[in-house]
């Protein structure tokens, strides 16, 4: 479960709802027609920009991003050092049937077992990484589009409300409330863009970048294993993927033991 | 037929029209002069940015994008595996006269049959893909320009209306309706940009990216066939082009049967 | 003559002028001081961003872009196939003194006649293309800058007008007309940016891209001629530069005759 | 201590606070609910865009950026020339155990001592530099996101205040103060973005670019040392990293002594 | 002296000042507190984004850019052809002690005299060019940041003024002038960004691009001289750096004499 997004989104929405409920006239803030224009209109316009599978896939991707976590870089490095040790002692055939934390890694190790050359492994895994990245990007793009379209639909709703109000100003007392309602769609649009679509698009982009980095780590390791590199050297090489503060310890320990 | 765009665009426009018709003073929202300034003005300004064939070509490209669908990646992979099997059994000459789903693929196979080397095939097809991409981009650019120009023309119309209203305020009762009319061009501009030009530009961009990816798939396959790669290996290689959830099954099946 | 820009710009300006003249108080829309602030101010600020030759050169480039047309891709391909046929039959020396449609092509053929190697020809022509592109870009940049500066100068003019109006509100009747005048500079700025500077900048960018593509076509052809490639193969190779719908005929004809 | 940021941020905030305190109604400017919506809301939304370690890490990175300074380029060049001299006279083994100003340099020299080839050293250090850059970028991204979200939350707060005010206009005297309060969140959002989040994000980006340049300098030097380049040539080569006015002296001195 | 910037900036400022002085209430436009918030605040915030030497260096760079002109491309080509002729007749040693128009060229010729290979010269000069470009960019960045921050500080000042005015509306007569003062900071911010910071940033960017192009020209020439290329061929090669209309004459003359 991704707690940062959960706490962040729920907390921010709760904050705004509380401010509205404790303030004057909370009932004014809920308006069915305004909601329909902004939420319905934005969903329909965004649907028009993609294909139906991409549109639905984005929501599935978002749900998946909240539920499953990627393995830690540290854990993956340890798994790969294990793999390298086995390959060193028993040969690559010793890796057959091994349970692995990722299907991408599994595909790479199968190529290793099949005795494919390092260049081919690198080329095929690079292609796979880039195609996965491009595919995942469409999930983030749906929510980015939502973040662009929702404020525009909000402005369209407000303009409609203003035109209606301005062409009908007999009763001066009705002007204020009519304008309040007209502003609601702009508020909805801003909230959807800032507090929902934006964070989800950014989280999906972050996750897809991290997944691609993990796949680059797997590829580096598999090519090194195929070339018979010393597992200790592989570990040092992969330590670049760790954040600098964790990474700095490794080389010193390495130097001490070296 | 592209249902996502059809449902999305028609649905969103219907939603706004319903909101206007059910609201106060629906008749105010239709104004010939305002429409002429925004629609006519935007079309003319966009025309000035391109050549006449590019401008007209964009509308044709949009119509084509709604009518014809690109072949599925899965179907194309199967077609290419078939081609690879024939080439393996009968030699590349066995491919002559074969009916193919795409003229791009036909051009590539003709080069194969003509006995051209892999490098030349790759180079010529890459060039063709890039030039097609660049050509298709101009269709999307026309609608992107429309999405930029329409709100600007809308603002120009509103400023003209405001200047007229402000220099002529003898009758206070006329101020409201005059301002309502002034706001109409901004509303039209926002609607054209958000609900028409934007989605069409994005859909054309998406389609041209998918077409380029398909052509990259054809190129990868043709080069592999020219090199005499095993059809099963080609299939595995091309599976990178599938979305990850469909792709993951392939290697497992592969591993099971391997 | 570039009719798209002519029709587009004149048509859009005519449309707005008609809307103003037929509307209320057309005389209000012409204001010398406001025009001076926006047009004069924008020209001066844009001048400050460039050198005097670049600034004047941009207007010359715009005039040239409207008067002269680039040769059609199809015509250029035919010219190059002719050149290739002559080179094949009479050797490259047969090309000396030949009249050509472009000085760029002339420079390349002179190198061919001088017996320079293909690599050198490609390198020198690529450099020439990139330097021409960079030089032409400064023309488009001047108009892009104008499109950025004009609305800003318009807003500055409006702010000055608002400050004057607000610090001097004794006569309520004068407020409306004073505000109308204040808004004029914003209107001028928006019109200059949307209906003049923007389209000219985009047209110059389009033209410089097309010129660069033509020069890339010349370079590809010259390198192939230097290598003694078959003129029919050169024609097929260059057909990538045609739009896809015209291009598709070529390979079929090729296949039929092959 | 980074004095530019300290003076700049404190000075700007002091300036605004003074302007508010000396002006009319300073008490109006502090409003708990408005602060909570903008500051709390922005922090929560930004948290949702990242993971908890990245979010907290950004504040640590900002604190570190203010406290520690990177070594001067001039000092680093001198250190590297010293290292090159030792390597020349005593061989790379003479570098073992040497105290160094940076763990990155230490890792590189350890590789030198281990006798790794120049290509491997360059490749591993380049990878380390790029991964560090990418990791550091997430700190800057958190503050960039804050600079985007805070004005949006400010606008949301103002819209809520306007809707409340407009739907409740019985007492005309309350309209002014209610609108003043509504504008506060926009003011807070603009101040957070312009005077806090923006400068910190830019300072972190600057620092990470400078750190990457320093690591590129180390890498260039280490590869040259591994190849046994003359320390004087290394010094001249590294002088490119100095600002041009300091750099120009070096070659002249070089020329005079050469 | 750079006349374009001088005429442009002074002219535009004079135009606005005249419009203000000839208009109503010119005294209102000068307000110490507003100036302090926008000018002082912007300078402080921009300072926080850079280091003190970079901040001060930007103003020095701007002053230098106005005072000194880069050599003309045509003059530089002639100088380089002279150098090439000397190198051809007397050998590269004949270049020692030659007076040159640029320290960059001097550094390159010193390397030539020292007998360094062409690859090394190209690599070192490319590095020097890129590092100079990156260093010069920070000058432009300071003014770009000023152009972003000034309007934001202007808006902050206006919001402060509006909040003060709105919470204090007893005297209706004071509302207009109070709002006029509030708008002043927005006006100042827009003027600083559009008429000062923007043009200076663009001029510095232009100049640094031209300097880099000149250095690329020097590098191309030096590498060709090192390889013993014919000075006439070098001249033709370097003519790519001239604007197309001046360049076209060269090859024709070349062809006529060849």
PDB file of N, CA and C in Angstrom, chain A residues 2-14, chain D residues 44-45 47-48 52:
ATOM      1  N   UNK A   2       0.508   2.207  -0.817  1.00  0.00           N
ATOM      2  CA  UNK A   2       1.298   3.442  -0.897  1.00  0.00           C
ATOM      3  C   UNK A   2       0.718   4.468   0.071  1.00  0.00           C
ATOM      4  N   UNK A   3       1.366   4.573   1.269  1.00  0.00           N
ATOM      5  CA  UNK A   3       0.786   5.416   2.306  1.00  0.00           C
ATOM      6  C   UNK A   3       0.889   6.903   1.992  1.00  0.00           C
ATOM      7  N   UNK A   4       1.982   7.319   1.327  1.00  0.00           N
ATOM      8  CA  UNK A   4       2.167   8.743   1.040  1.00  0.00           C
ATOM      9  C   UNK A   4       0.973   9.280   0.262  1.00  0.00           C
ATOM     10  N   UNK A   5       0.561   8.569  -0.789  1.00  0.00           N
ATOM     11  CA  UNK A   5      -0.554   9.044  -1.603  1.00  0.00           C
ATOM     12  C   UNK A   5      -1.853   8.994  -0.820  1.00  0.00           C
ATOM     13  N   UNK A   6      -2.026   7.904  -0.060  1.00  0.00           N
ATOM     14  CA  UNK A   6      -3.253   7.749   0.731  1.00  0.00           C
ATOM     15  C   UNK A   6      -3.407   8.888   1.725  1.00  0.00           C
ATOM     16  N   UNK A   7      -2.356   9.097   2.546  1.00  0.00           N
ATOM     17  CA  UNK A   7      -2.398  10.166   3.553  1.00  0.00           C
ATOM     18  C   UNK A   7      -2.554  11.516   2.865  1.00  0.00           C
ATOM     19  N   UNK A   8      -1.755  11.735   1.814  1.00  0.00           N
ATOM     20  CA  UNK A   8      -1.753  13.037   1.155  1.00  0.00           C
ATOM     21  C   UNK A   8      -3.103  13.387   0.564  1.00  0.00           C
ATOM     22  N   UNK A   9      -3.664  12.451  -0.233  1.00  0.00           N
ATOM     23  CA  UNK A   9      -4.919  12.759  -0.915  1.00  0.00           C
ATOM     24  C   UNK A   9      -6.074  12.871   0.068  1.00  0.00           C
ATOM     25  N   UNK A  10      -6.220  11.837   0.951  1.00  0.00           N
ATOM     26  CA  UNK A  10      -7.324  11.873   1.916  1.00  0.00           C
ATOM     27  C   UNK A  10      -7.201  13.096   2.817  1.00  0.00           C
ATOM     28  N   UNK A  11      -5.976  13.359   3.292  1.00  0.00           N
ATOM     29  CA  UNK A  11      -5.755  14.484   4.209  1.00  0.00           C
ATOM     30  C   UNK A  11      -6.137  15.808   3.572  1.00  0.00           C
ATOM     31  N   UNK A  12      -5.694  16.022   2.331  1.00  0.00           N
ATOM     32  CA  UNK A  12      -5.969  17.300   1.671  1.00  0.00           C
ATOM     33  C   UNK A  12      -7.464  17.474   1.433  1.00  0.00           C
ATOM     34  N   UNK A  13      -8.130  16.372   0.998  1.00  0.00           N
ATOM     35  CA  UNK A  13      -9.572  16.472   0.737  1.00  0.00           C
ATOM     36  C   UNK A  13     -10.325  16.744   2.040  1.00  0.00           C
ATOM     37  N   UNK A  14      -9.916  16.030   3.107  1.00  0.00           N
ATOM     38  CA  UNK A  14     -10.543  16.224   4.417  1.00  0.00           C
ATOM     39  C   UNK A  14     -10.388  17.665   4.875  1.00  0.00           C
TER      40      UNK A  14
ATOM     41  N   UNK D  44       0.303  18.296   2.045  1.00  0.00           N
ATOM     42  CA  UNK D  44      -0.337  16.989   1.871  1.00  0.00           C
ATOM     43  C   UNK D  44      -0.377  16.583   0.402  1.00  0.00           C
ATOM     44  N   UNK D  45      -0.723  17.527  -0.479  1.00  0.00           N
ATOM     45  CA  UNK D  45      -0.794  17.182  -1.905  1.00  0.00           C
ATOM     46  C   UNK D  45       0.596  16.822  -2.436  1.00  0.00           C
ATOM     47  N   UNK D  47       3.065  15.606  -0.678  1.00  0.00           N
ATOM     48  CA  UNK D  47       3.379  14.284  -0.112  1.00  0.00           C
ATOM     49  C   UNK D  47       2.799  13.188  -0.993  1.00  0.00           C
ATOM     50  N   UNK D  48       1.554  13.397  -1.469  1.00  0.00           N
ATOM     51  CA  UNK D  48       0.887  12.390  -2.290  1.00  0.00           C
ATOM     52  C   UNK D  48       1.623  12.130  -3.605  1.00  0.00           C
ATOM     53  N   UNK D  52       7.182   8.722   1.072  1.00  0.00           N
ATOM     54  CA  UNK D  52       7.511   9.392   2.341  1.00  0.00           C
ATOM     55  C   UNK D  52       9.018   9.645   2.448  1.00  0.00           C
TER      56      UNK D  52
END
